[in-house]
Coordinates of C-alpha atoms and ligand atoms in Angstrom, one line a residue:
M235 CA -18.7 -32.2 -22.0
S236 CA -15.5 -32.5 -20.0
S237 CA -12.0 -31.7 -21.1
S238 CA -8.6 -32.6 -19.6
D239 CA -5.1 -31.7 -20.8
T240 CA -5.2 -34.5 -23.4
L241 CA -8.8 -35.6 -23.9
T242 CA -12.3 -34.4 -24.7
L243 CA -15.3 -36.3 -23.6
T244 CA -19.0 -35.8 -24.4
V245 CA -22.0 -37.9 -23.8
D246 CA -25.2 -37.2 -25.7
D247 CA -28.8 -37.8 -25.0
D248 CA -28.8 -40.9 -27.3
G249 CA -26.3 -42.6 -25.0
V250 CA -23.3 -42.1 -27.3
A251 CA -20.1 -41.1 -25.6
Q252 CA -17.4 -39.5 -27.8
L253 CA -13.9 -39.5 -26.5
T254 CA -11.2 -37.6 -28.4
L255 CA -7.5 -38.0 -28.0
N256 CA -6.4 -34.4 -28.0
R257 CA -2.7 -33.7 -28.3
P258 CA -2.7 -32.8 -32.0
A259 CA 0.7 -31.1 -32.0
A260 CA 2.3 -34.4 -31.1
L261 CA -0.1 -36.4 -33.3
N262 CA -1.9 -37.6 -30.2
A263 CA 1.2 -39.5 -29.0
L264 CA 0.2 -41.5 -26.0
N265 CA 1.9 -40.4 -22.8
T266 CA 1.4 -41.1 -19.2
T267 CA -0.8 -38.1 -18.5
M268 CA -3.1 -39.1 -21.4
M269 CA -3.2 -42.6 -20.1
T270 CA -4.2 -41.5 -16.6
E271 CA -6.8 -39.2 -18.0
F272 CA -8.0 -41.9 -20.3
S273 CA -8.5 -44.3 -17.5
A274 CA -10.5 -41.7 -15.6
A275 CA -12.5 -40.8 -18.7
L276 CA -13.5 -44.5 -19.2
R277 CA -14.8 -44.5 -15.6
Q278 CA -16.8 -41.4 -16.4
V279 CA -18.2 -43.1 -19.5
T280 CA -19.3 -46.1 -17.5
D281 CA -20.8 -44.0 -14.7
S282 CA -22.7 -41.9 -17.3
G283 CA -24.7 -44.9 -18.4
A284 CA -23.5 -44.4 -22.0
R285 CA -24.5 -47.3 -24.3
V286 CA -21.7 -46.9 -27.0
L287 CA -18.3 -45.2 -27.0
V288 CA -16.8 -43.6 -30.1
L289 CA -13.1 -43.0 -29.8
T290 CA -11.3 -40.7 -32.2
G291 CA -8.3 -38.4 -32.5
A292 CA -8.0 -34.6 -33.0
G293 CA -6.2 -33.3 -36.0
R294 CA -4.3 -35.4 -38.5
A295 CA -3.9 -38.6 -36.4
F296 CA -5.9 -41.1 -34.5
A297 CA -2.6 -41.6 -32.5
A298 CA 0.9 -41.9 -33.8
G299 CA 1.9 -44.3 -31.0
A300 CA 3.4 -44.1 -27.5
D301 CA 5.2 -40.9 -26.8
I302 CA 8.8 -41.6 -27.9
A303 CA 10.2 -38.5 -26.2
E304 CA 8.7 -39.7 -22.9
M305 CA 10.0 -43.3 -23.4
R306 CA 13.5 -42.7 -24.7
D307 CA 15.4 -42.4 -21.4
R308 CA 13.3 -45.0 -19.5
T309 CA 15.1 -48.0 -18.2
F310 CA 13.9 -51.6 -17.9
G311 CA 13.3 -50.9 -14.2
D312 CA 11.2 -47.8 -14.9
M313 CA 9.1 -49.7 -17.5
T314 CA 8.5 -52.8 -15.5
D315 CA 8.0 -51.1 -12.1
S316 CA 5.4 -48.7 -13.5
N317 CA 3.9 -51.3 -15.9
H318 CA 4.3 -48.6 -18.5
L319 CA 1.2 -47.9 -20.6
A320 CA -0.7 -51.0 -19.3
A321 CA -3.8 -49.1 -18.3
W322 CA -4.7 -48.6 -22.0
E323 CA -5.9 -52.1 -21.8
E324 CA -8.9 -50.8 -19.8
L325 CA -10.4 -49.9 -23.2
A326 CA -10.6 -53.5 -24.2
D327 CA -12.3 -54.3 -20.9
L328 CA -15.2 -51.8 -21.4
R329 CA -18.5 -53.7 -21.5
I330 CA -20.3 -51.4 -23.9
P331 CA -19.6 -51.6 -27.6
T332 CA -16.8 -49.3 -28.8
I333 CA -16.2 -47.8 -32.2
G334 CA -12.9 -46.4 -33.4
A335 CA -13.2 -43.5 -35.9
V336 CA -9.7 -43.5 -37.4
N337 CA -8.5 -40.4 -39.1
G338 CA -4.9 -40.1 -40.3
F339 CA -2.2 -42.1 -38.5
A340 CA -2.9 -45.1 -36.3
L341 CA 0.6 -46.2 -35.6
G342 CA 2.3 -48.3 -32.9
G343 CA 0.3 -47.9 -29.7
G344 CA -2.3 -45.9 -31.7
C345 CA -2.9 -49.0 -33.9
E346 CA -3.0 -51.1 -30.8
I347 CA -5.7 -48.9 -29.2
A348 CA -7.7 -48.9 -32.4
M349 CA -7.6 -52.7 -32.4
M350 CA -9.1 -52.7 -28.9
C351 CA -12.2 -51.2 -30.4
D352 CA -15.1 -53.4 -31.4
I353 CA -15.8 -51.7 -34.7
L354 CA -13.2 -49.8 -36.7
I355 CA -14.2 -47.2 -39.3
A356 CA -11.3 -45.6 -41.2
G357 CA -11.1 -42.4 -43.3
A358 CA -9.7 -43.1 -46.8
G359 CA -6.5 -41.3 -45.9
A360 CA -5.9 -43.3 -42.7
S361 CA -2.8 -45.4 -42.3
F362 CA -2.1 -48.2 -39.9
G363 CA 1.2 -49.8 -38.8
Q364 CA 3.4 -51.2 -36.1
P365 CA 6.6 -49.3 -36.6
E366 CA 8.2 -50.2 -33.3
I367 CA 10.8 -52.5 -34.9
G368 CA 12.5 -49.3 -36.2
L369 CA 12.8 -48.0 -32.7
G370 CA 14.5 -51.1 -31.4
I371 CA 11.4 -52.4 -29.6
I372 CA 8.2 -54.3 -30.3
P373 CA 4.5 -53.6 -29.9
G374 CA 3.6 -53.6 -26.2
I375 CA -0.1 -53.1 -25.8
G376 CA -1.4 -56.0 -27.8
G377 CA 0.0 -55.5 -31.3
T378 CA 1.5 -58.9 -31.7
Q379 CA -1.6 -60.6 -30.3
R380 CA -4.6 -58.6 -31.6
L381 CA -3.1 -57.9 -35.1
T382 CA -2.4 -61.6 -35.5
R383 CA -5.9 -62.6 -34.5
L384 CA -7.4 -59.9 -36.8
V385 CA -5.4 -60.4 -40.0
G386 CA -3.6 -63.7 -39.5
K387 CA 0.1 -64.6 -39.1
A388 CA 1.3 -63.8 -42.6
Q389 CA 0.1 -60.2 -42.6
A390 CA 0.9 -59.6 -38.9
M391 CA 4.5 -60.8 -39.4
D392 CA 4.9 -58.7 -42.5
L393 CA 3.6 -55.6 -40.7
I394 CA 5.4 -56.1 -37.4
L395 CA 8.8 -57.2 -38.8
T396 CA 9.0 -54.6 -41.5
G397 CA 7.2 -51.7 -39.7
R398 CA 5.5 -50.9 -43.0
R399 CA 2.3 -48.9 -43.1
V400 CA -0.9 -50.0 -44.8
D401 CA -3.4 -47.5 -46.1
A402 CA -7.2 -47.7 -45.4
A403 CA -7.9 -49.7 -48.5
E404 CA -5.4 -52.3 -47.6
A405 CA -6.6 -52.3 -44.0
L406 CA -10.1 -53.0 -45.2
R407 CA -8.8 -55.8 -47.5
I408 CA -6.9 -57.6 -44.8
G409 CA -9.7 -57.3 -42.3
L410 CA -8.2 -54.7 -39.9
V411 CA -11.2 -52.3 -40.4
S412 CA -14.8 -52.9 -41.4
R413 CA -15.6 -49.7 -43.2
V414 CA -13.7 -47.0 -45.1
V415 CA -15.4 -43.6 -45.8
P416 CA -14.2 -40.2 -47.0
D417 CA -11.9 -38.6 -44.4
D418 CA -14.4 -35.8 -43.7
D419 CA -17.2 -38.3 -43.0
V420 CA -15.4 -40.7 -40.6
L421 CA -16.6 -39.3 -37.3
E422 CA -20.1 -38.8 -38.6
E423 CA -20.3 -42.4 -39.9
A424 CA -19.0 -43.6 -36.5
L425 CA -21.6 -41.6 -34.7
V426 CA -24.4 -42.9 -37.0
V427 CA -23.4 -46.5 -36.3
A428 CA -23.1 -45.7 -32.6
R429 CA -26.6 -44.2 -32.4
Q430 CA -27.9 -47.2 -34.3
I431 CA -26.4 -49.6 -31.8
A432 CA -27.4 -47.4 -28.9
G433 CA -31.0 -47.7 -30.1
F434 CA -31.0 -51.5 -29.6
S435 CA -31.3 -53.3 -26.4
G436 CA -28.2 -52.4 -24.4
R437 CA -28.2 -55.8 -22.8
A438 CA -28.4 -57.6 -26.1
A439 CA -25.5 -55.4 -27.5
R440 CA -23.3 -56.1 -24.5
A441 CA -24.1 -59.9 -24.7
A442 CA -23.2 -59.9 -28.4
K443 CA -19.9 -58.1 -27.7
E444 CA -19.1 -60.5 -24.9
C445 CA -19.8 -63.6 -27.1
V446 CA -17.9 -62.4 -30.1
L447 CA -14.8 -61.6 -27.9
R448 CA -15.1 -65.0 -26.4
A449 CA -14.3 -66.5 -29.8
D450 CA -10.7 -65.5 -29.3
Q451 CA -10.5 -67.0 -25.9
T452 CA -12.0 -70.4 -26.0
T453 CA -12.7 -73.6 -28.0
L454 CA -15.5 -73.7 -30.5
S455 CA -17.6 -76.0 -28.3
E456 CA -17.2 -73.8 -25.2
G457 CA -17.8 -70.7 -27.3
L458 CA -21.0 -72.2 -28.7
L459 CA -22.2 -73.1 -25.2
F460 CA -21.4 -69.6 -23.9
E461 CA -23.4 -68.1 -26.8
R462 CA -26.4 -70.4 -26.2
R463 CA -26.4 -69.5 -22.5
W464 CA -26.5 -65.8 -23.3
F465 CA -29.1 -66.4 -26.1
H466 CA -31.4 -68.2 -23.6
S467 CA -30.7 -65.6 -20.9
L468 CA -32.0 -62.7 -23.1
F469 CA -35.5 -64.3 -23.0
A470 CA -35.6 -63.3 -19.3
F471 CA -36.0 -59.6 -20.2
D472 CA -38.7 -57.4 -21.6
D473 CA -36.6 -56.3 -24.6
Q474 CA -36.9 -59.7 -26.2
T475 CA -40.7 -59.5 -26.0
E476 CA -40.7 -55.9 -27.2
G477 CA -38.4 -56.6 -30.1
M478 CA -40.4 -59.6 -31.3
T479 CA -43.8 -57.9 -30.7
A480 CA -42.7 -54.8 -32.6
F481 CA -41.6 -56.9 -35.5
L482 CA -45.0 -58.7 -35.6
D483 CA -46.9 -55.4 -35.2
K484 CA -44.8 -53.9 -38.0
R485 CA -43.6 -51.0 -35.8
P486 CA -40.2 -49.8 -34.5
A487 CA -39.2 -51.5 -31.3
R488 CA -38.9 -49.3 -28.1
F489 CA -36.2 -51.0 -26.1
T490 CA -35.9 -50.0 -22.4
D491 CA -33.2 -52.4 -21.2
G492 CA -36.0 -53.9 -19.1
Ligands
CO8_979 N1 5.9 -39.7 -29.9 C1 6.3 -38.4 -29.7 N2 6.1 -37.5 -30.6 C2 5.6 -37.8 -31.8 C3 5.2 -39.1 -32.1 C4 5.4 -40.1 -31.1 N3 5.0 -41.4 -31.3 N4 4.7 -39.1 -33.4 C5 4.8 -37.8 -33.8 N5 5.3 -37.0 -32.8 C6 5.5 -35.6 -32.9 C7 6.7 -35.3 -33.7 O1 7.9 -35.4 -33.0 C8 6.4 -33.8 -34.2 O2 6.7 -33.0 -33.1 P1 7.5 -31.6 -33.4 O3 6.5 -30.8 -34.3 O4 7.6 -31.0 -32.0 O5 8.8 -31.9 -34.0 C9 4.9 -33.9 -34.4 O6 4.4 -35.0 -33.6 C10 4.5 -34.0 -35.8 O7 5.2 -35.2 -36.3 P2 6.1 -35.2 -37.6 O8 6.7 -33.8 -37.8 O9 7.0 -36.3 -37.6 O10 4.9 -35.4 -38.7 P3 5.1 -36.1 -40.2 O11 3.8 -35.8 -40.9 O12 6.4 -35.7 -40.8 O13 5.2 -37.6 -39.8 C11 4.6 -39.7 -38.7 C12 4.1 -38.3 -39.2 C13 5.0 -40.6 -39.9 C14 3.4 -40.3 -38.0 C15 5.8 -39.5 -37.8 O14 5.5 -38.5 -36.8 C16 6.2 -40.8 -37.0 O15 6.8 -41.7 -37.6 N6 5.9 -40.8 -35.7 C17 6.3 -41.9 -34.9 C18 5.5 -43.2 -35.2 C19 6.0 -44.3 -34.3 O16 7.1 -44.8 -34.4 N7 5.1 -44.8 -33.4 C20 5.4 -45.9 -32.5 C21 5.9 -45.4 -31.2 S1 6.3 -46.7 -30.1 C22 4.9 -47.4 -29.6 O17 3.8 -46.9 -29.9 C23 5.0 -48.6 -28.6 C24 3.6 -48.8 -28.1 C25 3.6 -49.9 -27.0 C26 4.0 -49.4 -25.7 C27 3.4 -50.2 -24.6 C28 4.3 -50.3 -23.4 C29 3.7 -51.2 -22.3

């Protein structure tokens, strides 16, 4: 377990890393210190050999967005020279599967970070939104792009242009999250899913993630070719033999990433 001013990180023996945004008094508002520590924590996660990352927030929010107090007096020059908050994007670049366990508010940058996760599990009391319009700005770490890809233009325009919040049930209906569970169960559900994924071949899980993400980046024919190349490649490794032999032997597979 390691803690910094704004984050807590644990990695368990099952290969599941749990990273908690931990500024609950400010509803985990994303400031520069947290971003710097987040970037370092992601390096620790990679170095630890963790197979899945669960990201959550302490207290009554996942994250209520970028820190407005920190941003208010910034100028265009400050923002562009520092590329303000750009390092959050490192979450989307992580090769291992990531699961967002969303408790409470996921607003603005908080919603954008949630959308960088591969699987999103929400507590029933969670709420999502891009309220930047009310602050005289727009989403800045992927909201206009990822939300549109996830829920389509009509819903994305509605949310981004009005700043309205959606509850967990609506988030599930529009395809922003894949599961809704009681608030008290959200982290445990995410950890169960994480342990399940961590028990599979890590190489297959990473390949699956890379292929699904490719769907947003390329044409169907290129995406299908990319998938087929990965599919064929997995036959180069022991985990394919083990997975198929275990099925035929009617026993659980023991993947070794070999
Ligand atoms: N920034 C700073 N402080 C915050 C933030 C925030 N985003 N959100 C909450 N807080 C603080 C409050 O100021 C308050 O502090 P204090 O107790 O010292 O007064 C504390 O957290 C608790 O908040 P509230 O008292 O407001 O709690 P409520 O339950 O009444 O309300 C809400 C909860 C609805 C979540 C409310 O706090 C809220 O509306 N927060 C702001 C949400 C928002 O507008 N988020 C978008 C921010 S902009 C953004 O995210 C842009 C991202 C892209 C930037 C990328 C640049 C490259």
